Short mmCIF file of C-alpha atoms in Angstrom, two decimals:
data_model
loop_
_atom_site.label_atom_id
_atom_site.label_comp_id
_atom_site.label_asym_id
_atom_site.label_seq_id
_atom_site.Cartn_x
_atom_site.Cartn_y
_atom_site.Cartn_z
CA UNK A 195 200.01 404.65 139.73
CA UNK A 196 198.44 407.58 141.67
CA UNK A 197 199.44 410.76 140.93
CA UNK A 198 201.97 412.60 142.76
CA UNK A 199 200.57 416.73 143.14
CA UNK A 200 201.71 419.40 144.93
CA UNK A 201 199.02 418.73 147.69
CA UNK A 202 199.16 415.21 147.50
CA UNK A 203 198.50 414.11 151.07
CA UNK A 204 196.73 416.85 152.57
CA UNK A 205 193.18 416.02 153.89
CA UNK A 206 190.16 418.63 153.51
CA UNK A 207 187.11 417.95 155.54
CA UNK A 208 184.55 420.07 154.15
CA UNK A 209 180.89 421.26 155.35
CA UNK A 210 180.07 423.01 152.41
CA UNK A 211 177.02 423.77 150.68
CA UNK A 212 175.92 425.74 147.28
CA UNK A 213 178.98 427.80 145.47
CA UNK A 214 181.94 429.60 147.60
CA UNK A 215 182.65 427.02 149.68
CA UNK A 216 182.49 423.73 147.29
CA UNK A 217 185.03 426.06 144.47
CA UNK A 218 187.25 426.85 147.23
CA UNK A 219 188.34 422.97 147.93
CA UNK A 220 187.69 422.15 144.31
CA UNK A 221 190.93 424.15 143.46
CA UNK A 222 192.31 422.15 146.72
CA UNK A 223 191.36 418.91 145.36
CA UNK A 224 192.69 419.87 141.56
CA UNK A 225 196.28 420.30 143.30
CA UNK A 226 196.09 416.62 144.73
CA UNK A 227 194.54 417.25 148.15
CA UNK A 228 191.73 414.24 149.24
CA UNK A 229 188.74 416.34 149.94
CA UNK A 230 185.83 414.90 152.07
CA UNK A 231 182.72 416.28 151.36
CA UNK A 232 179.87 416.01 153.82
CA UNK A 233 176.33 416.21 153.07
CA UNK A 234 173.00 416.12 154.61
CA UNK A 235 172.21 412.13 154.17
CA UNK A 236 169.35 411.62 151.98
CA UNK A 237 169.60 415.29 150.25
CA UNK A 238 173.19 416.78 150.43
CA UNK A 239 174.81 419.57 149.18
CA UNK A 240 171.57 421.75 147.82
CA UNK A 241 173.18 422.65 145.00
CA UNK A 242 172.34 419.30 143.88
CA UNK A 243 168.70 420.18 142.78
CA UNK A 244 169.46 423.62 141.25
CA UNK A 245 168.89 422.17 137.45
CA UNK A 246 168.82 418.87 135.98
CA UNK A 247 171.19 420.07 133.26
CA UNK A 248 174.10 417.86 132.62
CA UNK A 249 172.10 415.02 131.82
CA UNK A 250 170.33 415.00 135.01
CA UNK A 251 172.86 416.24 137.05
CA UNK A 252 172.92 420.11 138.80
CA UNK A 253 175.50 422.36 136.38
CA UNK A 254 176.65 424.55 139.55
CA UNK A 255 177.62 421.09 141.35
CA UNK A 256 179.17 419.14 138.51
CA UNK A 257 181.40 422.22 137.93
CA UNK A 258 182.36 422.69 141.29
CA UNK A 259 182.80 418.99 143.25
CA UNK A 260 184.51 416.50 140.88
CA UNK A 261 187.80 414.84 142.16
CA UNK A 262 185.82 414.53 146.05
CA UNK A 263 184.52 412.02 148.10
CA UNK A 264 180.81 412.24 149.30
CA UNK A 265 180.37 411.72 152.82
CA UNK A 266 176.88 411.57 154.20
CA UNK A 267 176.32 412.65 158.23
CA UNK A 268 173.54 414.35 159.69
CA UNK A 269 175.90 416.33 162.04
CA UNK A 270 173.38 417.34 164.55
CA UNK A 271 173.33 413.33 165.80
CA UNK A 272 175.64 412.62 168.14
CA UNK A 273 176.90 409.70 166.43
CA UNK A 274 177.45 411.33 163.35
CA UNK A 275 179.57 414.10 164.62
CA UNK A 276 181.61 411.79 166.45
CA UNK A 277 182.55 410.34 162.92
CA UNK A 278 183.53 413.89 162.05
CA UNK A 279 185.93 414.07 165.00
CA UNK A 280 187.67 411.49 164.25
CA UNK A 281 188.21 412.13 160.59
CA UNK A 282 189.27 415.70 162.39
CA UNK A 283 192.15 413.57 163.97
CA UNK A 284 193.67 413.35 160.71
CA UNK A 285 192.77 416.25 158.81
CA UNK A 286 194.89 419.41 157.35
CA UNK A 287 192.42 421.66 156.92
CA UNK A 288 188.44 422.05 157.76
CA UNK A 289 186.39 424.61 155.69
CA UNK A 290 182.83 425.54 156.14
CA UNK A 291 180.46 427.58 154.97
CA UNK A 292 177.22 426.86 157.01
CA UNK A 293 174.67 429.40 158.15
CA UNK A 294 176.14 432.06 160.50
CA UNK A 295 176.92 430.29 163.70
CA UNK A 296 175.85 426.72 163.05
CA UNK A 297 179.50 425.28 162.82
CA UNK A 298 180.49 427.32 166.40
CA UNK A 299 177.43 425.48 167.83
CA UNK A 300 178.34 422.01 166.58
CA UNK A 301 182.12 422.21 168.71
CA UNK A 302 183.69 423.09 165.18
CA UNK A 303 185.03 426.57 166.08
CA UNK A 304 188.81 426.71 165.36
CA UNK A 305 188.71 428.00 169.25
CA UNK A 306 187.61 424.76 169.90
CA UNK A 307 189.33 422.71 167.70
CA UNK A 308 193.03 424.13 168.28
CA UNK A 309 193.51 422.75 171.55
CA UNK A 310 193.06 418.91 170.18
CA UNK A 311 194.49 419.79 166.44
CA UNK A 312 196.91 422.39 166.91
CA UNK A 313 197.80 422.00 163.54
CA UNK A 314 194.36 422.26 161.95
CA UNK A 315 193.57 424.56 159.53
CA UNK A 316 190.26 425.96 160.20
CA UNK A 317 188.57 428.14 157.09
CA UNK A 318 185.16 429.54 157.57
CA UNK A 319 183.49 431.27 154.47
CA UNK A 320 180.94 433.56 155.21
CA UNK A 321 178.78 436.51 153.50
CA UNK A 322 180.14 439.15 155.79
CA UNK A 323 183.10 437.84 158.32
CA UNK A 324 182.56 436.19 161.59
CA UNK A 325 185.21 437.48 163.65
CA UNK A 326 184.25 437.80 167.26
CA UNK A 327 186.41 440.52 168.03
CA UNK A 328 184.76 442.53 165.88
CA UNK A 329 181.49 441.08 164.40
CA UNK A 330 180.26 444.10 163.11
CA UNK A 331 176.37 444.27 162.53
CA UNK A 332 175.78 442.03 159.48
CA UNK A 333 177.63 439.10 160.75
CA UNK A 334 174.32 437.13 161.13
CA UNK A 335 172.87 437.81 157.92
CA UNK A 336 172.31 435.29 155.20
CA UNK A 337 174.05 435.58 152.73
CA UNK A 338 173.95 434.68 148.69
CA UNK A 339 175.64 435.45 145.67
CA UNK A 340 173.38 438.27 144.19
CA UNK A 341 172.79 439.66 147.44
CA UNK A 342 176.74 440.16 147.64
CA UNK A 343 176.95 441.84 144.14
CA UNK A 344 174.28 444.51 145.40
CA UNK A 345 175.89 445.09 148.93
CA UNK A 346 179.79 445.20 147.23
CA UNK A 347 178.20 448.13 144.80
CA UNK A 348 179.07 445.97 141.52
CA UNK A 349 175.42 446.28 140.82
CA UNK A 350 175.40 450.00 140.91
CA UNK A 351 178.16 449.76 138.17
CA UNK A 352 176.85 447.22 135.71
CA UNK A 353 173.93 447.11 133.69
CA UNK A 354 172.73 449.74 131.16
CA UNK A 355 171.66 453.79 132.52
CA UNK A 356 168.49 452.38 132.57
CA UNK A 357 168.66 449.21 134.54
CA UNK A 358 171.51 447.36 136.59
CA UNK A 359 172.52 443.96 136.04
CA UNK A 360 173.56 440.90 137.98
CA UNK A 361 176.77 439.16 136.47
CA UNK A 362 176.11 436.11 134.82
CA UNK A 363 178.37 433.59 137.01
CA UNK A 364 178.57 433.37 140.48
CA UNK A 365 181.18 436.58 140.60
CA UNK A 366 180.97 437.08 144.61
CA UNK A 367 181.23 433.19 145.43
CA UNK A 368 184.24 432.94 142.43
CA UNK A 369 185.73 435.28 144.66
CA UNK A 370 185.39 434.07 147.94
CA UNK A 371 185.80 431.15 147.13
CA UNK A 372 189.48 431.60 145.05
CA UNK A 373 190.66 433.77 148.12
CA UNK A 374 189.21 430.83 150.84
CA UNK A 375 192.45 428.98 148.25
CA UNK A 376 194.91 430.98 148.18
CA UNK A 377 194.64 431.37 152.40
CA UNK A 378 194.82 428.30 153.11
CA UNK A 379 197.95 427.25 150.50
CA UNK A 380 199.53 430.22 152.23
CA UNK A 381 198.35 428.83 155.50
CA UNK A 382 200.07 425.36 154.66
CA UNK A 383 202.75 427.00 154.20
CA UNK A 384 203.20 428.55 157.38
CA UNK A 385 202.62 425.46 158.62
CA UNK A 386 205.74 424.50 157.58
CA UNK A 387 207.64 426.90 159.43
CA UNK A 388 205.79 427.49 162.56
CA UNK A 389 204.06 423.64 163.28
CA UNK A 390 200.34 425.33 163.78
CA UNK A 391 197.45 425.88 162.01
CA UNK A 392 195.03 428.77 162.16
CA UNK A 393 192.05 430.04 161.35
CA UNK A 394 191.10 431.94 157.95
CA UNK A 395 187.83 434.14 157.83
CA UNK A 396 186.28 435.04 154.35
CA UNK A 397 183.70 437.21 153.73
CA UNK A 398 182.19 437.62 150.41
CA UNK A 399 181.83 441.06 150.78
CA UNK A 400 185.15 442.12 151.51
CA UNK A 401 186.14 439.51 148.52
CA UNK A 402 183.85 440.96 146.24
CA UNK A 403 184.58 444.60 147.30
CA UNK A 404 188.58 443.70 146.62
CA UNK A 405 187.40 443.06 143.21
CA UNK A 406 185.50 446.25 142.79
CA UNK A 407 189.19 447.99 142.04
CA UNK A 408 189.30 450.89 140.06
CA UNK A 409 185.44 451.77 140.13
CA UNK A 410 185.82 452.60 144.16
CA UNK A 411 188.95 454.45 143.40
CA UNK A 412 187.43 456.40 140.36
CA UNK A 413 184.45 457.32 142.53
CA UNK A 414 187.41 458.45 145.81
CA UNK A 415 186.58 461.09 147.84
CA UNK A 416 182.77 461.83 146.63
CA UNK A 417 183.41 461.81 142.90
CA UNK A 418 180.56 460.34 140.76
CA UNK A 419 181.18 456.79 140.06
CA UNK A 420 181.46 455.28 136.64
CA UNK A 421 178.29 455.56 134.60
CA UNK A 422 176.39 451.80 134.03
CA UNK A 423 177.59 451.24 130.26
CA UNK A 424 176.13 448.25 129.44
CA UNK A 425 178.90 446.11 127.77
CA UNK A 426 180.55 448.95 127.12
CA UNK A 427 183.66 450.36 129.33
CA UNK A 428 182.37 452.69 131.49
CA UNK A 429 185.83 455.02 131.61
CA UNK A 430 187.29 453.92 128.12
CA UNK A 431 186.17 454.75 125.00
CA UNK A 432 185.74 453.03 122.24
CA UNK A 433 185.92 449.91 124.19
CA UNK A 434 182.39 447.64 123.97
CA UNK A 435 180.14 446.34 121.02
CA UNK A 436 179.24 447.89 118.08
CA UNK A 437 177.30 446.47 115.46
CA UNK A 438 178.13 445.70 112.05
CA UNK A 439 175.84 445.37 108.87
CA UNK A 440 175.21 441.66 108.47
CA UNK A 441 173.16 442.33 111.93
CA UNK A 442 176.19 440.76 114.57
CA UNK A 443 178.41 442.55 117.38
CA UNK A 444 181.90 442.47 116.99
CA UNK A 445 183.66 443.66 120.37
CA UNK A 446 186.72 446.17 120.34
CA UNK A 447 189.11 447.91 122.48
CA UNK A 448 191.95 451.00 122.15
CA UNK A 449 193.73 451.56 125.40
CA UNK A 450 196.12 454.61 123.99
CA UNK A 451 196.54 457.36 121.42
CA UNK A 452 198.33 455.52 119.05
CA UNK A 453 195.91 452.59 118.56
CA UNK A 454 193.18 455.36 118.45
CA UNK A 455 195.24 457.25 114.99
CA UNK A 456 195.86 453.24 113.96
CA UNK A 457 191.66 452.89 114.25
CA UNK A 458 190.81 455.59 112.49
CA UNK A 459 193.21 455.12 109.40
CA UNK A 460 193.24 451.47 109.07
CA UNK A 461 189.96 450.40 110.05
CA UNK A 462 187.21 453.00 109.77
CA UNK A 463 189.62 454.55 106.80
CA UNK A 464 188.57 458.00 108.24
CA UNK A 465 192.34 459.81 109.27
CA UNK A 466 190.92 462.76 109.62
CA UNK A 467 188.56 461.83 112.46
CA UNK A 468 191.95 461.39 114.64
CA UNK A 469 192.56 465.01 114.71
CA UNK A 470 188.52 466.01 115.10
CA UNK A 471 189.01 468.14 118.74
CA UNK A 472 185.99 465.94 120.26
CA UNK A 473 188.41 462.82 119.89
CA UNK A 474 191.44 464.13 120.77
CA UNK A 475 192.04 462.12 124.27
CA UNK A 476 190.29 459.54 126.07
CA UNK A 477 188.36 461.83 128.47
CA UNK A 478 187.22 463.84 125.22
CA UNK A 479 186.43 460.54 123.51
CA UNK A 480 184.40 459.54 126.79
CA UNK A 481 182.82 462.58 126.75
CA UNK A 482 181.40 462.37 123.35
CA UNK A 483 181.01 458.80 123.18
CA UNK A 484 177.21 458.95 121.24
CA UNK A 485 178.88 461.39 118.78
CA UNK A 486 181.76 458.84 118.04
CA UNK A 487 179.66 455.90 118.61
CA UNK A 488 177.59 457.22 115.58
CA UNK A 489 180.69 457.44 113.55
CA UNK A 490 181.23 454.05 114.27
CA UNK A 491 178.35 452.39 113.40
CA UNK A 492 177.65 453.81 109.92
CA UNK A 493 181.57 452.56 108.98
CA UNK A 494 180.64 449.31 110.26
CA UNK A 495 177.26 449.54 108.83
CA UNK A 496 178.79 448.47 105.61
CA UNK A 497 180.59 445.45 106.75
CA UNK A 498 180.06 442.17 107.91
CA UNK A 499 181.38 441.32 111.97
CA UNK A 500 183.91 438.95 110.19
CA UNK A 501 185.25 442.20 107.48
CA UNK A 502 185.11 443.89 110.79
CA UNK A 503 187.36 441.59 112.88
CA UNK A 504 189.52 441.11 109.94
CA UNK A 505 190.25 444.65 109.72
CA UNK A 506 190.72 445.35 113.46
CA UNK A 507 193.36 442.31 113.37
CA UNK A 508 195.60 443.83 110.28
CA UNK A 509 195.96 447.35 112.43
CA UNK A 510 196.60 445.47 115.52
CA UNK A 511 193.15 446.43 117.51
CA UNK A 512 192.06 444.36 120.61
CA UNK A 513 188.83 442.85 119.49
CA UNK A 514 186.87 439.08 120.39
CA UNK A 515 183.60 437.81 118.73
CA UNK A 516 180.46 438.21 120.82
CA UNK A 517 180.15 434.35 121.77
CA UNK A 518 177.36 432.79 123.05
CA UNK A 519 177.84 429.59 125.00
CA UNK A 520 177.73 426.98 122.56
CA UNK A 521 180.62 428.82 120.97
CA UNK A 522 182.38 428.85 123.90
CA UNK A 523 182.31 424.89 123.91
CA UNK A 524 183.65 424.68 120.90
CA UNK A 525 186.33 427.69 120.76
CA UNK A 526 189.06 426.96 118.56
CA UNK A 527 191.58 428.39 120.68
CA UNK A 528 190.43 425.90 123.65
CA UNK A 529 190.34 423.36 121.27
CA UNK A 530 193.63 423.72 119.71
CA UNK A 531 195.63 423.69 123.45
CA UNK A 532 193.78 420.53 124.84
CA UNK A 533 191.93 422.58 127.34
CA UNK A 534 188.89 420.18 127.68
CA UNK A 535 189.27 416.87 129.76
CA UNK A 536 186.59 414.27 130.27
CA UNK A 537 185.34 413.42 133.86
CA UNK A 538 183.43 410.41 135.29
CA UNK A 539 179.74 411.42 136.35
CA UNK A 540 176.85 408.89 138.09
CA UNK A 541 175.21 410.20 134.28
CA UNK A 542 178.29 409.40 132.31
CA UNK A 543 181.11 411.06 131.15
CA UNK A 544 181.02 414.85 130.61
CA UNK A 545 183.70 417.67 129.86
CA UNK A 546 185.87 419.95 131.99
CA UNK A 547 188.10 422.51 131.68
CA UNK A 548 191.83 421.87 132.49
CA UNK A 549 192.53 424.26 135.78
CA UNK A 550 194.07 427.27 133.89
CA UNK A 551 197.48 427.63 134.39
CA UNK A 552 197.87 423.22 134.26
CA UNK A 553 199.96 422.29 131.13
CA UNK A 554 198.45 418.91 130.86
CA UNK A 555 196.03 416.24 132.73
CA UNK A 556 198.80 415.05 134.26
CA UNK A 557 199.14 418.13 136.09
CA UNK A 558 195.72 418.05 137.92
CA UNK A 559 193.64 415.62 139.27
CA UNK A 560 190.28 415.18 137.11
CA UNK A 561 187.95 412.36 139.21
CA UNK A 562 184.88 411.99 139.01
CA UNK A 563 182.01 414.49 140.75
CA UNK A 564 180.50 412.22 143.24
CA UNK A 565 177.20 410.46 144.44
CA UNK A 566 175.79 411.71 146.98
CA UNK A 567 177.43 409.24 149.91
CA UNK A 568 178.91 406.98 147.44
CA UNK A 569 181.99 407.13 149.49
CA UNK A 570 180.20 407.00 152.98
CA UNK A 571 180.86 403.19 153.67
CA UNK A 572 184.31 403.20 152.82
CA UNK A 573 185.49 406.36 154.82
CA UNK A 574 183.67 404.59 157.68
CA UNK A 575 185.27 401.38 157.20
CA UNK A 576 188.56 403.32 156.82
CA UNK A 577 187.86 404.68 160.14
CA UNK A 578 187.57 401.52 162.10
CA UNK A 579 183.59 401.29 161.93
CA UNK A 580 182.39 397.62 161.55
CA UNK A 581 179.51 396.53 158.74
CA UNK A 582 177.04 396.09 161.78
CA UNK A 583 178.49 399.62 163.12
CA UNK A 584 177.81 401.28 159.59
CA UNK A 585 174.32 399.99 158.82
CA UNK A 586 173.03 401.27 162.32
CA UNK A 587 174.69 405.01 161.74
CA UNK A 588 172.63 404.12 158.35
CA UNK A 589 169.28 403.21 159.79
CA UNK A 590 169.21 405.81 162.40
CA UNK A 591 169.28 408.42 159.86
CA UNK A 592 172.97 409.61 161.04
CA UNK A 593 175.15 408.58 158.17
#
């Protein structure tokens, strides 16, 4: 028996390509929602051809499309858009994330779709808004994920003094792409009450500039912004990696003055240093941070990352291992709560993480990540199209 979740019956048409877009109605299609993803016949989504890591397969599109169906139409034929408007007819909700102005073009403007499907949902996902009242002058530009990160001012934060860094996910997309969610679950709701749809802009700038939080407000009114600290906090200290003496990095944080007397008697078994004047508050501490950091290091010099952990768990210290990815697969804390499902793959059968917050798999839908058009013929047939209908959409490159 199919599952019954909380958006079990809503339809998502999707024209989505790469990262913002595709995580966005992931989440959708996790809740129970039947997401139709369409893709340029004979290549699709681009993402596809990123990497061939997961035994073949792309690892930005196996983590973002399972549970979908693929849905090949080359939109700018006539025939193949009037597929699209009909699967319109019975749609919730439409996202896109095309190039700046391509979906307006193709009749898919929620201005132009409201009249016919008042109660459409329309989300567009953009780099930087596309709101005709007020475009404002980077409406048109491409957009991508590191590009986003540099324009938001998270680059000018991250990195060491020496050299920014990019993040090592898709930060701006994850963003975009979580808020292009939680609009349109709000937007269903509203449904409820009011019978209409609407439309939902997202820009990955203002997404990603919504995440920027505190460093914006630390650097208010002209003040110098955080320094780039590496892996380090850039406005707490100690709070980062420091090594120990069997060559690893064990990472730590205090977060008040008590945890900082607890550090200093209990793990670097130096009281004293709690009452040394450089110390003596966080701004101080910040201040002097090469000065402590020294102290630091030479106590740790003399253990090994797990004496080092060990001791920062007895006094009650935040700390976490350093993990590399291959750790990560095999935490013991993801391990111990079930966290890792199996999906179906064209390649086989590969793991996935349970959507946080989901108890069990019964609590999310886990399908497979699909071909590229493997579900083509059967929307069409669902749609009234007969065999001899389907292979000439087929042969005329359309579908």
């Amino acid at each position: 028996m199919e599952k019954k979740l909380p958006l079990s019956g809503i339809t998502v048409i999707s024209l989505e390509h790469a990262i913002a877009a595709p995580f966005c109605t992931r989440q959708l299609a996790d809740m129970g929602a039947r997401v139709i993803k369409v893709e340029r016949p004979g290549q699709g989504d681009f993402a596809r051809a990123y990497d061939e890591r997961v035994h073949g397969l792309a690892s930005h599109f196996v983590w973002t499309n399972r549970s979908k169906e693929s849905l090949t139409l080359d939109v700018k034929q006539q025939g193949a858009r009037d597929v699209l408007f009909k699967l319109l007819e019975q749609a919730d909700v439409l996202v896109q994330n095309l190039a700046p102005g391509a979906a307006a073009r193709l009749g898919l403007s929620y201005e132009a779709l409201a009249p016919r499907h008042p109660r459409l949902i329309v989300c567009d996902i953009s780099g930087y808004g596309d709101n005709a009242a007020a475009p404002g002058p980077y409406r048109d530009k491409k957009a991508y994920d590191l590009l986003i990160q540099s324009e938001s001012g998270f680059l000018s934060v991250t990195g060491t003094q020496d050299e920014p860094s990019k993040a090592g996910c898709s930060i701006a997309d994850i963003a975009a792409g979580m808020y292009g969610y939680s609009n349109i679950l709000t937007a269903l709701m509203e449904r409820q009450q009011t019978g209409r749809g609407k439309r939902i802009d997202i820009s990955m700038l203002e997404s990603m500039t919504e995440w920027m939080s505190y460093p914006l407000y630390y650097a208010f009114d002209g003040a110098p912004p955080p320094r780039r600290s590496g892996a380090a906090h850039a406005t707490i200290y100690p709070y980062g990696p420091f090594p120990t003496g069997d060559g690893r990095n064990v990472m730590l944080g205090l977060q008040n003055e008590r945890e900082w007397a607890v550090f200093c008697a209990k793990v670097l078994r130096q009281p004293e240093l709690a009452e040394d004047a450089r110390f003596s508050s966080n701004s101080r501490r910040v201040e002097n941070r090469s000065a402590l950091r020294d102290r630091i290091v030479s106590a740790f010099s003399g253990l090994s990352a797990a004496e080092a952990l060990s001791r920062l768990d007895e006094a009650g210290i935040a700390n976490a291992q350093m993990n590399e990815m291959a750790d990560v697969w095999n935490h013991p804390q993801l391990s111990a709560r079930s966290r890792w499902v199996d999906i179906g793959t064209s390649a086989g059968p590969v793991p996935a993480l349970l959507p946080p917050g989901i108890a069990d798999p019964e609590g999310a839908r886990m399908d497979p990540v699909p071909a590229l058009g493997q579900h083509t013929d059967a929307i069409l047939a669902e749609l009234g199209y007969s065999g001899d209908a389907i292979s000439s959409l087929k042969a005329s490159g359309a579908a």
